[in-house]
Amino acid sequence: MHGVDLHTHSNISDGTLSPGELVSAAIQQGIHTLALTDHDTMDGLALAEQAAQGQDLKIISGVEISSQWSRPATKKSYSVHVVALNMQNPAPLQALLEQQKQIRAERAKQICDLLTPLIGQDIYNDVLLKVEGVADRITRTHIAKTLQEKGIVTRVQQAFDKYIKEGKKAYVKFDGLSLEDTIRVIHDSQGFAVLAHPTRYDLSATNIRYLIEIFAKYGGDAVELPPNIDPASTRQMVDRMIAEHGLKVSVGSDFHGENMPWIKLGNIPRVKDGQIGIWESFVE
Ligand code: AMP
Ligand code: MN
Ligand code: MN
Ligand code: MN
């Protein structure tokens, strides 16, 4: 689906372009349908819509929600991202996003507090400077970048691997909405629920299959197609699960600007014969 990108970030979360700059970049790329899907916030939507006024680009309302699921047999909870798209009545979702933002703000402080004894300094105020003082916009990307800029790690990835990814000493789980509640509130807001990047959670193939199964059971609408850099066997497994559960597909680059320069805006995988794009259901 050339010209569609339904998963992008601005500097309202951990992207580097402002919503307006993102819209300009999208127009330059020949994108005609763009969803801004910042982490747990829709605060960039109005700016994106303003920038797209009178242009040949349609903005789809969106947000990437930090959610979680678990297997009944184990106590472990796994994090998962759900992209919400094309909300016709954003109020129910907005109300829950306010709670998610509070969790995000408190968690950022907790992560920095855990880091302090490990690195011998408190970086919280430097992290806050990266988000214009708006604590509920802080993602682990901002914390990782701060660690890199201070020379505590050499690369952003190293900050995750050494300190802040799951299993490391300064990891703090995002204890927000459950997968079931996430899908429910998206539907209450008359939007579509998309399982984001199913191959990016460090899950076994069995757990990816289980996740897609419960996502479908809870009424989820579509699964994001994995990027072409994933092994063909993994992509084919996801294609089979999509078909088996009668799910639609979504396409998005997960563009983050210069924070992840290898991800290009509008670079999306090919939709296979028989797959139905969620964008075909969008309400104008
Ligand atoms: P947060 O929502 O605060 O947990 O931050 C999540 C963001 O951090 C993701 O959207 C990615 O952009 C980035 N991220 C998560 N895990 C990693 C990782 N292992 N390496 C690099 N970036 C990551
Ligand atoms: Mn991100
Ligand atoms: Mn994500
Ligand atoms: Mn994303």
Short mmCIF file of C-alpha atoms and ligand atoms in Angstrom, two decimals:
data_model
loop_
_atom_site.label_atom_id
_atom_site.label_comp_id
_atom_site.label_asym_id
_atom_site.label_seq_id
_atom_site.Cartn_x
_atom_site.Cartn_y
_atom_site.Cartn_z
CA MET A 1 0.00 0.00 0.00
CA HIS A 2 2.25 2.73 -1.22
CA GLY A 3 1.41 6.09 0.32
CA VAL A 4 0.00 4.79 3.60
CA ASP A 5 1.87 4.93 6.94
CA LEU A 6 -0.18 4.09 10.02
CA HIS A 7 2.54 4.00 12.70
CA THR A 8 4.73 7.08 13.24
CA HIS A 9 6.13 9.12 16.13
CA SER A 10 6.68 12.84 16.61
CA ASN A 11 8.53 14.74 19.33
CA ILE A 12 5.33 14.62 21.38
CA SER A 13 6.78 11.20 22.32
CA ASP A 14 10.11 9.68 21.21
CA GLY A 15 10.30 10.87 17.61
CA THR A 16 12.47 13.86 16.69
CA LEU A 17 10.26 15.73 14.18
CA SER A 18 7.47 17.98 15.40
CA PRO A 19 3.99 16.93 14.21
CA GLY A 20 4.14 19.69 11.59
CA GLU A 21 7.58 18.61 10.36
CA LEU A 22 6.37 15.01 10.22
CA VAL A 23 3.46 16.04 8.00
CA SER A 24 5.83 17.95 5.66
CA ALA A 25 8.17 14.94 5.48
CA ALA A 26 5.21 12.65 4.75
CA ILE A 27 4.03 14.86 1.88
CA GLN A 28 7.56 14.81 0.44
CA GLN A 29 7.50 10.99 0.61
CA GLY A 30 4.24 10.86 -1.37
CA ILE A 31 2.24 9.66 1.63
CA HIS A 32 -1.50 10.35 1.35
CA THR A 33 -2.74 8.64 4.54
CA LEU A 34 -0.77 9.20 7.74
CA ALA A 35 -1.46 8.20 11.34
CA LEU A 36 0.49 9.90 14.12
CA THR A 37 0.77 7.25 16.84
CA ASP A 38 2.75 8.68 19.74
CA HIS A 39 3.14 6.64 22.94
CA ASP A 40 0.02 6.98 25.14
CA THR A 41 -0.82 10.47 23.89
CA MET A 42 -2.85 12.13 21.17
CA ASP A 43 -1.51 15.58 22.05
CA GLY A 44 0.16 15.96 18.63
CA LEU A 45 -2.97 15.33 16.58
CA ALA A 46 -4.25 18.92 16.37
CA LEU A 47 -0.81 20.18 15.24
CA ALA A 48 -0.61 17.46 12.56
CA GLU A 49 -4.11 18.25 11.32
CA GLN A 50 -3.29 21.93 11.20
CA ALA A 51 -0.17 21.26 9.11
CA ALA A 52 -2.12 19.02 6.73
CA GLN A 53 -4.84 21.59 6.07
CA GLY A 54 -5.27 22.19 2.35
CA GLN A 55 -2.65 19.51 1.56
CA ASP A 56 -3.05 16.24 -0.29
CA LEU A 57 -2.63 14.25 2.93
CA LYS A 58 -5.21 12.73 5.21
CA ILE A 59 -4.41 12.54 8.93
CA ILE A 60 -5.83 9.52 10.76
CA SER A 61 -6.15 9.94 14.53
CA GLY A 62 -3.93 7.49 16.35
CA VAL A 63 -2.06 6.53 19.49
CA GLU A 64 0.26 3.64 20.47
CA ILE A 65 -1.01 2.33 23.79
CA SER A 66 1.30 0.62 26.32
CA SER A 67 -0.64 -2.48 27.28
CA GLN A 68 -0.04 -5.89 28.85
CA TRP A 69 -1.21 -9.50 28.71
CA SER A 70 -0.44 -12.72 30.53
CA ARG A 71 -0.77 -16.47 30.10
CA PRO A 72 -3.21 -18.05 32.56
CA ALA A 73 -0.70 -20.72 33.58
CA THR A 74 2.05 -18.27 34.56
CA LYS A 75 2.03 -15.11 36.64
CA LYS A 76 4.32 -13.31 34.21
CA SER A 77 2.85 -10.34 32.40
CA TYR A 78 4.18 -9.36 29.00
CA SER A 79 4.13 -5.87 27.59
CA VAL A 80 2.48 -5.25 24.24
CA HIS A 81 1.75 -2.16 22.14
CA VAL A 82 -1.67 -1.60 20.63
CA VAL A 83 -2.08 1.05 17.94
CA ALA A 84 -5.50 2.70 18.04
CA LEU A 85 -6.64 4.24 14.77
CA ASN A 86 -9.40 6.44 13.36
CA MET A 87 -11.35 7.18 16.56
CA GLN A 88 -14.72 8.77 15.85
CA ASN A 89 -15.44 9.52 19.52
CA PRO A 90 -12.07 9.99 21.27
CA ALA A 91 -13.50 10.85 24.73
CA PRO A 92 -13.44 7.36 26.38
CA LEU A 93 -9.90 6.72 25.16
CA GLN A 94 -8.71 10.21 26.13
CA ALA A 95 -9.90 9.62 29.70
CA LEU A 96 -7.84 6.44 30.00
CA LEU A 97 -4.83 8.04 28.30
CA GLU A 98 -4.74 10.57 31.14
CA GLN A 99 -4.15 7.63 33.51
CA GLN A 100 -1.56 6.12 31.17
CA LYS A 101 0.27 9.46 31.08
CA GLN A 102 0.41 9.56 34.87
CA ILE A 103 1.81 6.03 34.95
CA ARG A 104 4.40 7.06 32.33
CA ALA A 105 5.45 10.15 34.31
CA GLU A 106 5.80 8.24 37.59
CA ARG A 107 7.64 5.36 35.93
CA ALA A 108 10.21 7.73 34.38
CA LYS A 109 11.03 9.04 37.86
CA GLN A 110 11.27 5.47 39.20
CA ILE A 111 13.64 4.44 36.41
CA CYS A 112 15.88 7.45 37.11
CA ASP A 113 15.83 6.69 40.86
CA LEU A 114 16.94 3.11 40.13
CA LEU A 115 19.68 4.41 37.82
CA THR A 116 21.10 6.89 40.34
CA PRO A 117 23.13 4.42 42.45
CA LEU A 118 24.13 2.45 39.35
CA ILE A 119 25.64 5.43 37.49
CA GLY A 120 26.47 7.70 40.42
CA GLN A 121 24.22 10.59 39.36
CA ASP A 122 20.58 11.59 39.09
CA ILE A 123 19.73 12.31 35.43
CA TYR A 124 16.00 13.00 35.91
CA ASN A 125 16.25 16.78 35.34
CA ASP A 126 18.28 16.25 32.17
CA VAL A 127 15.68 13.77 30.90
CA LEU A 128 12.93 16.32 31.61
CA LEU A 129 14.73 18.88 29.44
CA LYS A 130 14.29 16.49 26.48
CA VAL A 131 10.50 16.71 26.73
CA GLU A 132 10.15 20.44 27.44
CA GLY A 133 9.42 19.60 31.07
CA VAL A 134 6.32 17.51 30.23
CA ALA A 135 7.02 14.43 32.34
CA ASP A 136 4.24 12.30 30.87
CA ARG A 137 6.01 12.34 27.48
CA ILE A 138 9.15 10.66 28.81
CA THR A 139 9.90 7.31 27.17
CA ARG A 140 12.82 4.99 27.79
CA THR A 141 14.27 6.36 24.52
CA HIS A 142 14.70 9.76 26.21
CA ILE A 143 16.37 8.15 29.20
CA ALA A 144 18.65 6.09 26.93
CA LYS A 145 19.62 9.18 24.91
CA THR A 146 20.42 11.09 28.07
CA LEU A 147 22.67 8.23 29.25
CA GLN A 148 24.43 8.33 25.89
CA GLU A 149 24.86 12.11 25.84
CA LYS A 150 26.39 11.99 29.32
CA GLY A 151 28.89 9.40 28.12
CA ILE A 152 27.57 6.74 30.50
CA VAL A 153 26.93 4.49 27.49
CA THR A 154 28.27 4.82 23.96
CA ARG A 155 25.07 3.91 22.11
CA VAL A 156 21.35 4.17 22.89
CA GLN A 157 20.97 0.42 22.43
CA GLN A 158 23.65 -0.10 25.09
CA ALA A 159 21.56 1.86 27.60
CA PHE A 160 18.70 -0.59 27.05
CA ASP A 161 20.95 -3.64 27.15
CA LYS A 162 22.85 -2.57 30.25
CA TYR A 163 20.22 -0.79 32.36
CA ILE A 164 16.63 -0.30 31.25
CA LYS A 165 15.35 -3.25 29.25
CA GLU A 166 13.37 -6.02 30.88
CA GLY A 167 15.49 -8.03 33.30
CA LYS A 168 17.99 -5.20 33.89
CA LYS A 169 18.41 -3.36 37.20
CA ALA A 170 16.68 -0.11 36.22
CA TYR A 171 13.80 -1.74 34.34
CA VAL A 172 10.35 -0.66 35.45
CA LYS A 173 7.36 -2.38 33.93
CA PHE A 174 4.66 -0.15 32.42
CA ASP A 175 1.77 -1.27 34.60
CA GLY A 176 -1.10 0.17 32.57
CA LEU A 177 -4.16 -1.07 30.73
CA SER A 178 -4.67 -4.78 30.08
CA LEU A 179 -4.92 -5.96 26.47
CA GLU A 180 -8.60 -6.72 26.89
CA ASP A 181 -9.41 -3.28 28.36
CA THR A 182 -7.28 -1.57 25.72
CA ILE A 183 -9.26 -3.14 22.88
CA ARG A 184 -12.54 -2.41 24.65
CA VAL A 185 -11.82 1.29 25.14
CA ILE A 186 -10.64 1.68 21.54
CA HIS A 187 -13.97 0.26 20.41
CA ASP A 188 -15.85 2.48 22.89
CA SER A 189 -14.11 5.33 21.07
CA GLN A 190 -15.23 3.88 17.73
CA GLY A 191 -11.68 3.26 16.60
CA PHE A 192 -9.75 0.22 15.32
CA ALA A 193 -7.37 -1.83 17.47
CA VAL A 194 -4.12 -2.90 15.78
CA LEU A 195 -1.56 -5.26 17.33
CA ALA A 196 1.70 -3.36 16.81
CA HIS A 197 4.91 -5.06 15.60
CA PRO A 198 4.11 -8.65 16.77
CA THR A 199 7.69 -9.78 16.18
CA ARG A 200 9.28 -7.04 18.34
CA TYR A 201 8.51 -8.31 21.84
CA ASP A 202 11.25 -10.91 22.23
CA LEU A 203 8.56 -13.59 22.39
CA SER A 204 8.91 -17.23 21.36
CA ALA A 205 6.97 -18.31 18.24
CA THR A 206 4.51 -20.07 20.58
CA ASN A 207 3.90 -16.88 22.53
CA ILE A 208 3.53 -14.77 19.36
CA ARG A 209 0.87 -17.23 18.20
CA TYR A 210 -0.84 -17.10 21.61
CA LEU A 211 -0.76 -13.29 21.64
CA ILE A 212 -2.38 -13.06 18.20
CA GLU A 213 -4.96 -15.64 19.28
CA ILE A 214 -6.05 -13.70 22.39
CA PHE A 215 -5.86 -10.39 20.51
CA ALA A 216 -8.42 -11.84 18.07
CA LYS A 217 -10.48 -13.35 20.90
CA TYR A 218 -10.74 -9.94 22.63
CA GLY A 219 -12.03 -8.45 19.37
CA GLY A 220 -8.84 -6.86 18.02
CA ASP A 221 -9.21 -5.70 14.42
CA ALA A 222 -5.84 -5.92 12.66
CA VAL A 223 -2.21 -6.99 12.98
CA GLU A 224 0.69 -4.87 11.77
CA LEU A 225 2.69 -6.66 9.09
CA PRO A 226 6.29 -7.35 10.20
CA PRO A 227 9.03 -5.43 8.37
CA ASN A 228 10.87 -6.98 5.42
CA ILE A 229 14.05 -7.27 7.51
CA ASP A 230 12.38 -10.03 9.56
CA PRO A 231 13.05 -13.62 8.40
CA ALA A 232 10.59 -14.84 5.75
CA SER A 233 9.58 -17.75 7.99
CA THR A 234 8.54 -15.36 10.79
CA ARG A 235 6.59 -13.16 8.40
CA GLN A 236 4.84 -16.20 6.93
CA MET A 237 3.87 -17.41 10.40
CA VAL A 238 2.28 -14.02 11.13
CA ASP A 239 0.50 -14.12 7.74
CA ARG A 240 -0.92 -17.56 8.62
CA MET A 241 -2.14 -16.37 12.04
CA ILE A 242 -3.78 -13.31 10.47
CA ALA A 243 -5.63 -15.56 8.00
CA GLU A 244 -6.53 -18.18 10.62
CA HIS A 245 -8.18 -15.61 12.90
CA GLY A 246 -9.80 -13.55 10.14
CA LEU A 247 -7.88 -10.41 11.13
CA LYS A 248 -7.20 -7.43 8.89
CA VAL A 249 -3.71 -6.02 8.37
CA SER A 250 -2.16 -2.66 9.09
CA VAL A 251 1.03 -1.13 7.72
CA GLY A 252 3.34 1.33 9.44
CA SER A 253 7.01 2.20 9.49
CA ASP A 254 7.28 3.01 13.25
CA PHE A 255 9.22 6.09 12.14
CA HIS A 256 11.08 7.87 15.00
CA GLY A 257 13.08 10.47 13.03
CA GLU A 258 16.77 10.76 13.92
CA ASN A 259 16.27 8.70 17.09
CA MET A 260 16.15 5.65 14.76
CA PRO A 261 17.67 6.89 11.50
CA TRP A 262 17.50 3.46 9.87
CA ILE A 263 13.67 3.54 9.85
CA LYS A 264 12.37 5.49 6.85
CA LEU A 265 9.00 7.22 6.85
CA GLY A 266 6.58 5.40 4.51
CA ASN A 267 8.76 2.27 4.31
CA ILE A 268 6.16 -0.44 4.82
CA PRO A 269 5.90 -4.12 3.94
CA ARG A 270 3.88 -5.41 1.00
CA VAL A 271 0.30 -6.53 1.60
CA LYS A 272 -0.23 -10.12 0.38
CA ASP A 273 -3.08 -11.29 -1.86
CA GLY A 274 -6.16 -11.97 0.22
CA GLN A 275 -5.15 -9.65 3.08
CA ILE A 276 -7.54 -6.79 3.82
CA GLY A 277 -6.12 -3.45 4.90
CA ILE A 278 -7.66 -1.86 7.99
CA TRP A 279 -7.56 1.49 6.12
CA GLU A 280 -10.38 0.21 3.90
CA SER A 281 -12.62 0.40 7.00
CA PHE A 282 -11.69 3.98 7.92
CA VAL A 283 -14.51 6.42 8.41
CA GLU A 284 -13.88 9.72 6.59
P1 AMP B 1 8.62 3.07 26.80
O1 AMP B 1 7.24 3.17 26.18
O2 AMP B 1 8.94 4.21 27.70
O3 AMP B 1 8.84 1.73 27.43
O4 AMP B 1 9.65 3.21 25.63
C1 AMP B 1 9.50 2.34 24.58
C2 AMP B 1 10.32 2.80 23.41
O5 AMP B 1 11.68 2.55 23.63
C3 AMP B 1 9.94 1.98 22.19
O6 AMP B 1 8.90 2.59 21.48
C4 AMP B 1 11.19 2.00 21.39
O7 AMP B 1 11.20 3.19 20.65
C5 AMP B 1 12.28 2.04 22.45
N1 AMP B 1 12.82 0.70 22.79
C6 AMP B 1 12.20 -0.27 23.49
N2 AMP B 1 13.00 -1.33 23.66
C7 AMP B 1 14.16 -1.03 23.05
C8 AMP B 1 15.40 -1.72 22.89
N3 AMP B 1 15.60 -2.93 23.38
N4 AMP B 1 16.36 -1.07 22.19
C9 AMP B 1 16.16 0.18 21.69
N5 AMP B 1 15.03 0.86 21.83
C10 AMP B 1 14.04 0.27 22.49
MN MN B 2 9.08 4.56 20.54
MN MN B 3 5.98 0.03 19.86
MN MN B 4 5.93 2.86 17.77
#
